[in-house]
């Protein structure tokens, strides 16, 4: 058990001492944060614990982050097995002072090298950076999380995944200023379901192809989600001029869109900044299914499949798509370098 303290403030010392005791305890332990409000600086809970199993952490009260620290994470769990975090409490990142001040602001809850974990039944508000991140982790479930930040808060993604496998995210309510959930490189066997998303930027794979040697996204299912008033619905985004990469075997099904700007979108020319490379993306997108997607689009183009001219998308499959404009008028679809099939209801008319 190693504990690193970046910034000791009221609350942190007691918090870490309790964790230390629970972690080195010979049998399974539960650490409880009682009702009440506690101010906490950045903390790192590093394992492994003495009996290999981590303490359960029950947060019943409200933890408030100090308003102005920097670093990768506020609360980080590292190298832990059988970790359970929950309790019905609230994590308030107090991010408003930092928003807009750079990109790598602290994540509220970060899980790194966590195997067999659960994070459930918590509210997260106003993170400085991303709210929840899973990196290099396996067999983790996130459920019953309510994540809220204002629509104008930049880079406050709800949940971000990278380099992880066998992750289930279910029954969460997410409204932020960025993606509700973003799935980065190195992902396999991920299932996302029962998410209420919006406002925000939607449920996204990517952005991919920013760095060389990114591992593939392989095996993702997004099911039974309701997306409301977001700038994108279900999206795959890759940078132009990217190195070679792979996104394969991705299914979006049983999705309801309410007044969403780009309900179905593959964007291989993703450029959120002023200018980007004029070269095409080299990320190969293969085997992507959109099935039973219905509801309303706030813009004319409800389906946009903009793939790379050098690596056209293949194996796309659209089935039972029923998207209309807010006033009931027909929407349209646009395809560029997209190859695949369609079946069932098709509104708008397919462009594949
Ligand atoms: C600790 O918890 C794990 C997982 O729930 C369980 O398999 C193990 O038997 C428990 N150990 C003790 C000593 O209670
Ligand atoms: C945070 O704010 C406190 C009080 O205003 C100040 O003492 C401290 O130096 C600040 N820390 C950072 C990292 O800016
Ligand atoms: C969430 O936590 C609260 C407070 O501890 C508890 O009453 C409630 O049953 C929990 N809900 C779930 C779904 O576990
Ligand atoms: C999340 O929001 C739902 C719906 O408002 C509510 O039933 C649930 O208790 C909330 N969960 C937490 C952890 O606050
Ligand atoms: C990805 O995760 C694996 C397994 O947890 C780990 O060995 C590897 O170092 C991680 N890679 C990166 C780039 O974090
Ligand atoms: C995720 O859900 C699938 C299907 O419900 C289940 O088979 C799998 O065991 C779950 N994985 C975890 C890590 O809970
Ligand atoms: C996903 O998990 C299943 C069952 O555990 C396994 O057979 C399959 O190889 C995995 N796929 C990937 C890409 O890891
Ligand atoms: C779909 O998600 C909703 C909301 O979380 C849930 O109540 C419902 O049981 C889910 N339906 C299926 C078929 O999974
Ligand atoms: C596709 O991904 C799903 C999980 O989302 C997995 O169960 C299935 O085995 C994968 N299929 C192939 C051909 O890799
Ligand atoms: C639809 O969304 C737009 C913003 O994208 C908003 O201005 C408009 O009020 C919304 N319409 C309805 C009926 O909610």
GROMACS .gro file of C-alpha atoms and ligand atoms in nm:
model
  492
    1UNK     CA    1   0.000   0.000   0.000
    2UNK     CA    2   0.146   0.330  -0.106
    3UNK     CA    3  -0.024   0.659  -0.052
    4UNK     CA    4   0.085   0.969  -0.228
    5UNK     CA    5  -0.056   1.301  -0.114
    6UNK     CA    6  -0.029   1.594  -0.350
    7UNK     CA    7  -0.195   1.850  -0.133
    8UNK     CA    8  -0.298   1.789   0.221
    9UNK     CA    9  -0.603   1.981   0.328
   10UNK     CA   10  -0.884   1.947   0.569
   11UNK     CA   11  -1.027   1.599   0.523
   12UNK     CA   12  -0.754   1.443   0.308
   13UNK     CA   13  -0.545   1.313   0.595
   14UNK     CA   14  -0.830   1.137   0.770
   15UNK     CA   15  -0.951   1.004   0.437
   16UNK     CA   16  -0.615   0.852   0.346
   17UNK     CA   17  -0.543   0.720   0.694
   18UNK     CA   18  -0.875   0.535   0.691
   19UNK     CA   19  -0.800   0.394   0.345
   20UNK     CA   20  -0.453   0.289   0.457
   21UNK     CA   21  -0.597   0.101   0.753
   22UNK     CA   22  -0.866  -0.062   0.538
   23UNK     CA   23  -0.622  -0.155   0.262
   24UNK     CA   24  -0.370  -0.319   0.492
   25UNK     CA   25  -0.639  -0.493   0.695
   26UNK     CA   26  -0.618  -0.872   0.660
   27UNK     CA   27  -0.983  -0.918   0.572
   28UNK     CA   28  -1.226  -0.737   0.347
   29UNK     CA   29  -1.303  -0.392   0.479
   30UNK     CA   30  -1.546  -0.114   0.401
   31UNK     CA   31  -1.449   0.247   0.435
   32UNK     CA   32  -1.739   0.486   0.484
   33UNK     CA   33  -1.746   0.858   0.417
   34UNK     CA   34  -2.040   0.968   0.632
   35UNK     CA   35  -2.308   1.221   0.549
   36UNK     CA   36  -2.178   1.577   0.557
   37UNK     CA   37  -1.957   1.788   0.336
   38UNK     CA   38  -1.581   1.738   0.320
   39UNK     CA   39  -1.326   1.939   0.125
   40UNK     CA   40  -1.059   1.724  -0.032
   41UNK     CA   41  -0.741   1.788  -0.228
   42UNK     CA   42  -0.611   1.541  -0.487
   43UNK     CA   43  -0.565   1.188  -0.353
   44UNK     CA   44  -0.415   0.872  -0.500
   45UNK     CA   45  -0.523   0.535  -0.363
   46UNK     CA   46  -0.258   0.297  -0.477
   47UNK     CA   47  -0.267  -0.077  -0.426
   48UNK     CA   48  -0.233  -0.360  -0.421
   49UNK     CA   49  -0.379  -0.410  -0.076
   50UNK     CA   50  -0.245  -0.670   0.166
   51UNK     CA   51  -0.496  -0.944   0.088
   52UNK     CA   52  -0.523  -0.854  -0.281
   53UNK     CA   53  -0.886  -0.742  -0.236
   54UNK     CA   54  -0.943  -0.372  -0.208
   55UNK     CA   55  -1.163  -0.209   0.055
   56UNK     CA   56  -1.510  -0.106  -0.052
   57UNK     CA   57  -1.552   0.269  -0.046
   58UNK     CA   58  -1.895   0.400   0.048
   59UNK     CA   59  -1.941   0.769  -0.006
   60UNK     CA   60  -2.260   0.886   0.164
   61UNK     CA   61  -2.180   1.254   0.198
   62UNK     CA   62  -2.052   1.519  -0.039
   63UNK     CA   63  -1.686   1.554  -0.126
   64UNK     CA   64  -1.589   1.892  -0.265
   65UNK     CA   65  -1.263   1.933  -0.456
   66UNK     CA   66  -1.039   2.227  -0.383
   67UNK     CA   67  -1.117   2.479  -0.656
   68UNK     CA   68  -0.773   2.535  -0.802
   69UNK     CA   69  -0.531   2.240  -0.822
   70UNK     CA   70  -0.374   2.093  -1.135
   71UNK     CA   71  -0.271   1.734  -1.221
   72UNK     CA   72  -0.428   1.429  -1.387
   73UNK     CA   73  -0.692   1.342  -1.133
   74UNK     CA   74  -0.870   1.450  -0.819
   75UNK     CA   75  -0.943   1.099  -0.685
   76UNK     CA   76  -0.742   0.821  -0.846
   77UNK     CA   77  -0.751   0.445  -0.785
   78UNK     CA   78  -0.443   0.261  -0.909
   79UNK     CA   79  -0.348  -0.109  -0.924
   80UNK     CA   80  -0.646  -0.242  -0.734
   81UNK     CA   81  -0.844  -0.564  -0.755
   82UNK     CA   82  -1.207  -0.617  -0.656
   83UNK     CA   83  -1.266  -0.249  -0.593
   84UNK     CA   84  -1.619  -0.125  -0.515
   85UNK     CA   85  -1.696   0.245  -0.497
   86UNK     CA   86  -2.049   0.371  -0.431
   87UNK     CA   87  -2.276   0.487  -0.153
   88UNK     CA   88  -2.520   0.736  -0.302
   89UNK     CA   89  -2.304   1.043  -0.228
   90UNK     CA   90  -2.180   1.331  -0.441
   91UNK     CA   91  -1.843   1.426  -0.585
   92UNK     CA   92  -1.835   1.798  -0.663
   93UNK     CA   93  -1.532   1.883  -0.877
   94UNK     CA   94  -1.584   2.261  -0.832
   95UNK     CA   95  -1.453   2.305  -1.184
   96UNK     CA   96  -1.608   2.635  -1.288
   97UNK     CA   97  -1.296   2.845  -1.214
   98UNK     CA   98  -1.077   2.619  -1.433
   99UNK     CA   99  -1.302   2.571  -1.736
  100UNK     CA  100  -1.135   2.702  -2.050
  101UNK     CA  101  -0.790   2.712  -1.886
  102UNK     CA  102  -0.615   2.443  -2.090
  103UNK     CA  103  -0.701   2.087  -2.184
  104UNK     CA  104  -0.559   1.849  -1.927
  105UNK     CA  105  -0.758   1.948  -1.624
  106UNK     CA  106  -0.801   1.693  -1.344
  107UNK     CA  107  -1.045   1.404  -1.388
  108UNK     CA  108  -1.280   1.366  -1.092
  109UNK     CA  109  -1.261   0.983  -1.062
  110UNK     CA  110  -0.983   0.796  -1.238
  111UNK     CA  111  -0.940   0.418  -1.241
  112UNK     CA  112  -0.608   0.291  -1.367
  113UNK     CA  113  -0.501  -0.076  -1.367
  114UNK     CA  114  -0.818  -0.171  -1.185
  115UNK     CA  115  -0.939  -0.527  -1.242
  116UNK     CA  116  -1.283  -0.643  -1.132
  117UNK     CA  117  -1.428  -0.319  -1.011
  118UNK     CA  118  -1.763  -0.152  -0.968
  119UNK     CA  119  -1.845   0.214  -0.941
  120UNK     CA  120  -2.212   0.276  -0.878
  121UNK     CA  121  -2.476   0.494  -0.722
  122UNK     CA  122  -2.294   0.827  -0.716
  123UNK     CA  123  -2.358   1.179  -0.839
  124UNK     CA  124  -2.075   1.369  -1.001
  125UNK     CA  125  -2.104   1.740  -1.071
  126UNK     CA  126  -1.890   2.011  -1.229
  127UNK     CA  127  -1.568   1.821  -1.282
  128UNK     CA  128  -1.264   2.028  -1.376
  129UNK     CA  129  -1.184   1.789  -1.663
  130UNK     CA  130  -1.346   1.454  -1.746
  131UNK     CA  131  -1.578   1.318  -1.477
  132UNK     CA  132  -1.485   0.946  -1.485
  133UNK     CA  133  -1.195   0.776  -1.666
  134UNK     CA  134  -1.113   0.406  -1.697
  135UNK     CA  135  -0.763   0.342  -1.831
  136UNK     CA  136  -0.577   0.011  -1.859
  137UNK     CA  137  -0.852  -0.164  -1.665
  138UNK     CA  138  -1.053  -0.484  -1.717
  139UNK     CA  139  -1.385  -0.625  -1.596
  140UNK     CA  140  -1.525  -0.306  -1.456
  141UNK     CA  141  -1.889  -0.202  -1.427
  142UNK     CA  142  -2.014   0.153  -1.392
  143UNK     CA  143  -2.382   0.190  -1.312
  144UNK     CA  144  -2.626   0.430  -1.155
  145UNK     CA  145  -2.406   0.735  -1.202
  146UNK     CA  146  -2.563   1.079  -1.244
  147UNK     CA  147  -2.319   1.317  -1.406
  148UNK     CA  148  -2.399   1.685  -1.449
  149UNK     CA  149  -2.204   1.986  -1.573
  150UNK     CA  150  -2.326   2.292  -1.766
  151UNK     CA  151  -2.350   2.279  -2.145
  152UNK     CA  152  -2.084   2.552  -2.168
  153UNK     CA  153  -1.819   2.364  -1.966
  154UNK     CA  154  -1.544   2.250  -2.208
  155UNK     CA  155  -1.388   1.900  -2.202
  156UNK     CA  156  -1.605   1.775  -1.918
  157UNK     CA  157  -1.676   1.433  -2.078
  158UNK     CA  158  -1.899   1.217  -1.860
  159UNK     CA  159  -1.713   0.885  -1.889
  160UNK     CA  160  -1.401   0.818  -2.095
  161UNK     CA  161  -1.254   0.475  -2.165
  162UNK     CA  162  -0.914   0.388  -2.304
  163UNK     CA  163  -0.691   0.080  -2.318
  164UNK     CA  164  -0.948  -0.127  -2.131
  165UNK     CA  165  -1.163  -0.435  -2.192
  166UNK     CA  166  -1.477  -0.599  -2.054
  167UNK     CA  167  -1.627  -0.274  -1.936
  168UNK     CA  168  -2.003  -0.237  -1.880
  169UNK     CA  169  -2.162   0.102  -1.838
  170UNK     CA  170  -2.533   0.093  -1.755
  171UNK     CA  171  -2.815   0.310  -1.624
  172UNK     CA  172  -2.644   0.647  -1.610
  173UNK     CA  173  -2.780   1.000  -1.660
  174UNK     CA  174  -2.522   1.225  -1.817
  175UNK     CA  175  -2.542   1.590  -1.918
  176UNK     CA  176  -2.216   1.777  -1.972
  177UNK     CA  177  -2.045   2.030  -2.197
  178UNK     CA  178  -1.874   1.754  -2.396
  179UNK     CA  179  -1.927   1.386  -2.486
  180UNK     CA  180  -2.157   1.196  -2.249
  181UNK     CA  181  -1.934   0.893  -2.306
  182UNK     CA  182  -1.619   0.883  -2.519
  183UNK     CA  183  -1.445   0.561  -2.614
  184UNK     CA  184  -1.077   0.598  -2.694
  185UNK     CA  185  -0.814   0.362  -2.839
  186UNK     CA  186  -0.737   0.016  -2.706
  187UNK     CA  187  -1.093  -0.092  -2.628
  188UNK     CA  188  -1.240  -0.442  -2.655
  189UNK     CA  189  -1.560  -0.599  -2.531
  190UNK     CA  190  -1.730  -0.287  -2.406
  191UNK     CA  191  -2.104  -0.263  -2.349
  192UNK     CA  192  -2.293   0.060  -2.288
  193UNK     CA  193  -2.668   0.056  -2.217
  194UNK     CA  194  -2.949   0.243  -2.048
  195UNK     CA  195  -2.786   0.585  -2.078
  196UNK     CA  196  -2.983   0.910  -2.078
  197UNK     CA  197  -2.749   1.153  -2.254
  198UNK     CA  198  -2.793   1.527  -2.301
  199UNK     CA  199  -2.735   1.807  -2.329
  200UNK     CA  200  -2.378   1.751  -2.446
  201UNK     CA  201  -2.194   1.619  -2.749
  202UNK     CA  202  -2.344   1.266  -2.749
  203UNK     CA  203  -2.202   0.913  -2.733
  204UNK     CA  204  -1.874   0.900  -2.923
  205UNK     CA  205  -1.605   0.664  -3.036
  206UNK     CA  206  -1.290   0.876  -3.056
  207UNK     CA  207  -1.144   1.096  -3.129
  208UNK     CA  208  -0.909   0.838  -3.287
  209UNK     CA  209  -0.586   0.887  -3.476
  210UNK     CA  210  -0.439   1.174  -3.281
  211UNK     CA  211  -0.127   0.976  -3.187
  212UNK     CA  212   0.088   0.712  -3.356
  213UNK     CA  213   0.059   0.347  -3.246
  214UNK     CA  214  -0.291   0.377  -3.109
  215UNK     CA  215  -0.443   0.037  -3.038
  216UNK     CA  216  -0.768  -0.065  -3.208
  217UNK     CA  217  -1.125  -0.010  -3.095
  218UNK     CA  218  -1.268  -0.361  -3.132
  219UNK     CA  219  -1.599  -0.481  -2.996
  220UNK     CA  220  -1.833  -0.211  -2.866
  221UNK     CA  221  -2.210  -0.228  -2.823
  222UNK     CA  222  -2.419   0.076  -2.737
  223UNK     CA  223  -2.779  -0.025  -2.667
  224UNK     CA  224  -3.104   0.115  -2.528
  225UNK     CA  225  -3.000   0.477  -2.489
  226UNK     CA  226  -3.197   0.803  -2.506
  227UNK     CA  227  -3.013   1.103  -2.642
  228UNK     CA  228  -3.167   1.448  -2.599
  229UNK     CA  229  -3.074   1.787  -2.738
  230UNK     CA  230  -2.710   1.703  -2.808
  231UNK     CA  231  -2.482   1.823  -3.088
  232UNK     CA  232  -2.424   1.460  -3.196
  233UNK     CA  233  -2.611   1.138  -3.130
  234UNK     CA  234  -2.397   0.831  -3.192
  235UNK     CA  235  -2.066   0.925  -3.349
  236UNK     CA  236  -1.731   0.788  -3.464
  237UNK     CA  237  -1.468   1.061  -3.506
  238UNK     CA  238  -1.113   1.035  -3.640
  239UNK     CA  239  -0.858   1.309  -3.709
  240UNK     CA  240  -0.755   1.394  -4.063
  241UNK     CA  241  -0.390   1.317  -4.137
  242UNK     CA  242  -0.398   1.043  -3.875
  243UNK     CA  243  -0.162   0.745  -3.858
  244UNK     CA  244  -0.296   0.399  -3.941
  245UNK     CA  245  -0.560   0.273  -3.697
  246UNK     CA  246  -0.859   0.041  -3.666
  247UNK     CA  247  -1.217   0.074  -3.540
  248UNK     CA  248  -1.407  -0.252  -3.588
  249UNK     CA  249  -1.719  -0.436  -3.473
  250UNK     CA  250  -1.923  -0.151  -3.329
  251UNK     CA  251  -2.301  -0.172  -3.281
  252UNK     CA  252  -2.543   0.106  -3.195
  253UNK     CA  253  -2.895  -0.026  -3.139
  254UNK     CA  254  -3.229   0.069  -2.983
  255UNK     CA  255  -3.143   0.437  -2.965
  256UNK     CA  256  -3.397   0.720  -2.931
  257UNK     CA  257  -3.296   1.067  -3.049
  258UNK     CA  258  -3.476   1.381  -2.930
  259UNK     CA  259  -3.389   1.700  -3.123
  260UNK     CA  260  -3.029   1.593  -3.187
  261UNK     CA  261  -2.811   1.789  -3.434
  262UNK     CA  262  -2.624   1.497  -3.600
  263UNK     CA  263  -2.808   1.184  -3.484
  264UNK     CA  264  -2.592   0.932  -3.676
  265UNK     CA  265  -2.247   1.051  -3.776
  266UNK     CA  266  -1.915   0.907  -3.884
  267UNK     CA  267  -1.672   1.197  -3.915
  268UNK     CA  268  -1.326   1.105  -4.042
  269UNK     CA  269  -1.248   1.471  -4.092
  270UNK     CA  270  -1.291   1.564  -3.726
  271UNK     CA  271  -1.135   1.902  -3.661
  272UNK     CA  272  -1.246   2.075  -3.341
  273UNK     CA  273  -0.975   2.342  -3.377
  274UNK     CA  274  -0.911   2.621  -3.628
  275UNK     CA  275  -0.719   2.413  -3.880
  276UNK     CA  276  -0.612   2.052  -3.923
  277UNK     CA  277  -0.411   1.843  -4.166
  278UNK     CA  278  -0.544   1.834  -4.523
  279UNK     CA  279  -0.442   1.467  -4.551
  280UNK     CA  280  -0.709   1.197  -4.509
  281UNK     CA  281  -0.745   0.987  -4.196
  282UNK     CA  282  -0.584   0.641  -4.210
  283UNK     CA  283  -0.812   0.490  -3.947
  284UNK     CA  284  -0.998   0.198  -4.107
  285UNK     CA  285  -1.361   0.175  -3.993
  286UNK     CA  286  -1.513  -0.171  -4.049
  287UNK     CA  287  -1.827  -0.351  -3.936
  288UNK     CA  288  -2.037  -0.074  -3.784
  289UNK     CA  289  -2.410  -0.139  -3.732
  290UNK     CA  290  -2.682   0.117  -3.667
  291UNK     CA  291  -3.004  -0.065  -3.582
  292UNK     CA  292  -3.341   0.062  -3.454
  293UNK     CA  293  -3.251   0.428  -3.430
  294UNK     CA  294  -3.554   0.657  -3.419
  295UNK     CA  295  -3.659   1.008  -3.324
  296UNK     CA  296  -3.591   1.364  -3.427
  297UNK     CA  297  -3.304   1.554  -3.581
  298UNK     CA  298  -3.263   1.930  -3.534
  299UNK     CA  299  -3.074   1.959  -3.866
  300UNK     CA  300  -3.158   1.842  -4.221
  301UNK     CA  301  -2.878   1.585  -4.239
  302UNK     CA  302  -2.980   1.314  -3.992
  303UNK     CA  303  -2.736   1.051  -4.119
  304UNK     CA  304  -2.385   1.153  -4.221
  305UNK     CA  305  -2.126   0.889  -4.308
  306UNK     CA  306  -1.815   1.083  -4.398
  307UNK     CA  307  -1.538   0.829  -4.433
  308UNK     CA  308  -1.178   0.857  -4.544
  309UNK     CA  309  -1.109   0.860  -4.920
  310UNK     CA  310  -0.795   0.650  -4.858
  311UNK     CA  311  -0.961   0.408  -4.614
  312UNK     CA  312  -1.331   0.395  -4.707
  313UNK     CA  313  -1.559   0.254  -4.436
  314UNK     CA  314  -1.670  -0.099  -4.516
  315UNK     CA  315  -1.921  -0.341  -4.372
  316UNK     CA  316  -2.155  -0.063  -4.260
  317UNK     CA  317  -2.506  -0.182  -4.181
  318UNK     CA  318  -2.811   0.039  -4.137
  319UNK     CA  319  -3.132  -0.130  -4.025
  320UNK     CA  320  -3.462   0.030  -3.918
  321UNK     CA  321  -3.362   0.391  -3.912
  322UNK     CA  322  -3.649   0.635  -3.859
  323UNK     CA  323  -3.534   0.992  -3.812
  324UNK     CA  324  -3.740   1.299  -3.899
  325UNK     CA  325  -3.701   1.671  -3.853
  326UNK     CA  326  -3.860   1.840  -3.553
  327UNK     CA  327  -4.154   1.959  -3.768
  328UNK     CA  328  -4.211   1.609  -3.906
  329UNK     CA  329  -4.049   1.681  -4.244
  330UNK     CA  330  -3.815   1.428  -4.402
  331UNK     CA  331  -3.445   1.442  -4.320
  332UNK     CA  332  -3.163   1.352  -4.560
  333UNK     CA  333  -2.852   1.135  -4.546
  334UNK     CA  334  -2.505   1.197  -4.687
  335UNK     CA  335  -2.238   0.939  -4.763
  336UNK     CA  336  -1.875   0.982  -4.863
  337UNK     CA  337  -1.660   0.675  -4.923
  338UNK     CA  338  -1.903   0.456  -4.727
  339UNK     CA  339  -1.971   0.095  -4.831
  340UNK     CA  340  -2.229  -0.136  -4.676
  341UNK     CA  341  -2.590  -0.250  -4.674
  342UNK     CA  342  -2.926  -0.145  -4.535
  343UNK     CA  343  -3.254  -0.311  -4.446
  344UNK     CA  344  -3.595  -0.245  -4.293
  345UNK     CA  345  -3.733   0.106  -4.253
  346UNK     CA  346  -3.505   0.377  -4.391
  347UNK     CA  347  -3.591   0.738  -4.312
  348UNK     CA  348  -3.403   0.929  -4.441
  349UNK     CA  349  -3.350   0.740  -4.768
  350UNK     CA  350  -3.018   0.564  -4.752
  351UNK     CA  351  -2.712   0.691  -4.937
  352UNK     CA  352  -2.498   0.378  -4.903
  353LIG     C1  353  -1.317  -1.087   0.022
  353LIG     O1  354  -1.406  -1.056  -0.085
  353LIG     C2  355  -1.387  -1.140  -0.197
  353LIG     C3  356  -1.473  -1.087  -0.310
  353LIG     O2  357  -1.602  -1.054  -0.268
  353LIG     C4  358  -1.423  -1.282  -0.159
  353LIG     O3  359  -1.404  -1.368  -0.269
  353LIG     C5  360  -1.331  -1.326  -0.044
  353LIG     O4  361  -1.369  -1.454   0.000
  353LIG     C6  362  -1.341  -1.228   0.072
  353LIG     N1  363  -1.241  -1.261   0.172
  353LIG     C7  364  -1.269  -1.264   0.303
  353LIG     C8  365  -1.155  -1.301   0.393
  353LIG     O5  366  -1.380  -1.236   0.347
  354LIG     C1  367  -0.525   2.772  -0.441
  354LIG     O1  368  -0.588   2.876  -0.371
  354LIG     C2  369  -0.536   2.894  -0.241
  354LIG     C3  370  -0.622   2.996  -0.167
  354LIG     O2  371  -0.666   3.097  -0.257
  354LIG     C4  372  -0.389   2.938  -0.251
  354LIG     O3  373  -0.336   2.951  -0.120
  354LIG     C5  374  -0.312   2.831  -0.326
  354LIG     O4  375  -0.181   2.874  -0.347
  354LIG     C6  376  -0.378   2.802  -0.461
  354LIG     N1  377  -0.314   2.685  -0.521
  354LIG     C7  378  -0.287   2.678  -0.651
  354LIG     C8  379  -0.226   2.548  -0.696
  354LIG     O5  380  -0.310   2.768  -0.729
  355LIG     C1  381  -2.767   0.432  -0.324
  355LIG     O1  382  -2.720   0.475  -0.198
  355LIG     C2  383  -2.823   0.512  -0.109
  355LIG     C3  384  -2.758   0.573   0.016
  355LIG     O2  385  -2.660   0.487   0.067
  355LIG     C4  386  -2.907   0.390  -0.077
  355LIG     O3  387  -3.013   0.425   0.008
  355LIG     C5  388  -2.964   0.335  -0.206
  355LIG     O4  389  -3.032   0.215  -0.181
  355LIG     C6  390  -2.853   0.307  -0.306
  355LIG     N1  391  -2.911   0.271  -0.434
  355LIG     C7  392  -2.870   0.165  -0.502
  355LIG     C8  393  -2.939   0.141  -0.632
  355LIG     O5  394  -2.781   0.090  -0.463
  356LIG     C1  395  -2.989   0.966  -1.027
  356LIG     O1  396  -3.106   1.023  -1.082
  356LIG     C2  397  -3.219   0.937  -1.075
  356LIG     C3  398  -3.333   1.005  -1.147
  356LIG     O2  399  -3.346   1.134  -1.105
  356LIG     C4  400  -3.250   0.908  -0.929
  356LIG     O3  401  -3.358   0.819  -0.921
  356LIG     C5  402  -3.128   0.845  -0.862
  356LIG     O4  403  -3.150   0.825  -0.727
  356LIG     C6  404  -3.007   0.935  -0.880
  356LIG     N1  405  -2.886   0.867  -0.826
  356LIG     C7  406  -2.805   0.925  -0.742
  356LIG     C8  407  -2.682   0.848  -0.705
  356LIG     O5  408  -2.823   1.035  -0.693
  357LIG     C1  409  -0.266  -0.096  -2.165
  357LIG     O1  410  -0.310  -0.189  -2.067
  357LIG     C2  411  -0.223  -0.299  -2.052
  357LIG     C3  412  -0.289  -0.399  -1.961
  357LIG     O2  413  -0.345  -0.340  -1.850
  357LIG     C4  414  -0.089  -0.249  -1.999
  357LIG     O3  415   0.001  -0.356  -1.985
  357LIG     C5  416  -0.031  -0.147  -2.097
  357LIG     O4  417   0.085  -0.089  -2.044
  357LIG     C6  418  -0.133  -0.036  -2.122
  357LIG     N1  419  -0.084   0.052  -2.227
  357LIG     C7  420  -0.091   0.184  -2.218
  357LIG     C8  421  -0.043   0.260  -2.336
  357LIG     O5  422  -0.132   0.243  -2.118
  358LIG     C1  423  -2.109  -0.713  -1.888
  358LIG     O1  424  -2.235  -0.751  -1.935
  358LIG     C2  425  -2.234  -0.874  -2.007
  358LIG     C3  426  -2.371  -0.895  -2.066
  358LIG     O2  427  -2.471  -0.858  -1.976
  358LIG     C4  428  -2.192  -0.986  -1.907
  358LIG     O3  429  -2.186  -1.108  -1.976
  358LIG     C5  430  -2.054  -0.953  -1.852
  358LIG     O4  431  -2.017  -1.047  -1.754
  358LIG     C6  432  -2.054  -0.814  -1.788
  358LIG     N1  433  -1.916  -0.778  -1.753
  358LIG     C7  434  -1.885  -0.726  -1.636
  358LIG     C8  435  -1.743  -0.684  -1.618
  358LIG     O5  436  -1.968  -0.709  -1.548
  359LIG     C1  437  -1.477  -1.056  -2.606
  359LIG     O1  438  -1.510  -1.146  -2.501
  359LIG     C2  439  -1.546  -1.273  -2.548
  359LIG     C3  440  -1.596  -1.354  -2.431
  359LIG     O2  441  -1.523  -1.324  -2.314
  359LIG     C4  442  -1.424  -1.334  -2.617
  359LIG     O3  443  -1.458  -1.460  -2.668
  359LIG     C5  444  -1.380  -1.243  -2.730
  359LIG     O4  445  -1.259  -1.293  -2.787
  359LIG     C6  446  -1.354  -1.105  -2.680
  359LIG     N1  447  -1.326  -1.016  -2.791
  359LIG     C7  448  -1.223  -0.930  -2.788
  359LIG     C8  449  -1.202  -0.848  -2.911
  359LIG     O5  450  -1.149  -0.921  -2.690
  360LIG     C1  451  -3.352   0.036  -2.120
  360LIG     O1  452  -3.306   0.141  -2.032
  360LIG     C2  453  -3.406   0.183  -1.941
  360LIG     C3  454  -3.351   0.302  -1.866
  360LIG     O2  455  -3.231   0.273  -1.801
  360LIG     C4  456  -3.442   0.066  -1.848
  360LIG     O3  457  -3.540   0.107  -1.758
  360LIG     C5  458  -3.492  -0.050  -1.932
  360LIG     O4  459  -3.514  -0.161  -1.849
  360LIG     C6  460  -3.391  -0.088  -2.039
  360LIG     N1  461  -3.449  -0.185  -2.130
  360LIG     C7  462  -3.382  -0.292  -2.171
  360LIG     C8  463  -3.457  -0.381  -2.265
  360LIG     O5  464  -3.268  -0.317  -2.136
  361LIG     C1  465  -1.802  -0.809  -3.170
  361LIG     O1  466  -1.812  -0.746  -3.042
  361LIG     C2  467  -1.899  -0.811  -2.952
  361LIG     C3  468  -1.904  -0.731  -2.824
  361LIG     O2  469  -1.946  -0.602  -2.852
  361LIG     C4  470  -1.848  -0.952  -2.925
  361LIG     O3  471  -1.939  -1.020  -2.844
  361LIG     C5  472  -1.832  -1.028  -3.057
  361LIG     O4  473  -1.771  -1.151  -3.032
  361LIG     C6  474  -1.746  -0.947  -3.154
  361LIG     N1  475  -1.742  -1.012  -3.286
  361LIG     C7  476  -1.630  -1.031  -3.354
  361LIG     C8  477  -1.643  -1.096  -3.487
  361LIG     O5  478  -1.521  -0.993  -3.310
  362LIG     C1  479  -3.413   2.184  -3.029
  362LIG     O1  480  -3.276   2.208  -3.005
  362LIG     C2  481  -3.235   2.339  -3.033
  362LIG     C3  482  -3.086   2.347  -3.007
  362LIG     O2  483  -3.019   2.251  -3.082
  362LIG     C4  484  -3.310   2.436  -2.944
  362LIG     O3  485  -3.273   2.567  -2.979
  362LIG     C5  486  -3.460   2.417  -2.964
  362LIG     O4  487  -3.529   2.497  -2.870
  362LIG     C6  488  -3.496   2.271  -2.940
  362LIG     N1  489  -3.638   2.254  -2.971
  362LIG     C7  490  -3.719   2.191  -2.887
  362LIG     C8  491  -3.863   2.182  -2.932
  362LIG     O5  492  -3.685   2.145  -2.780
   0.00000   0.00000   0.00000
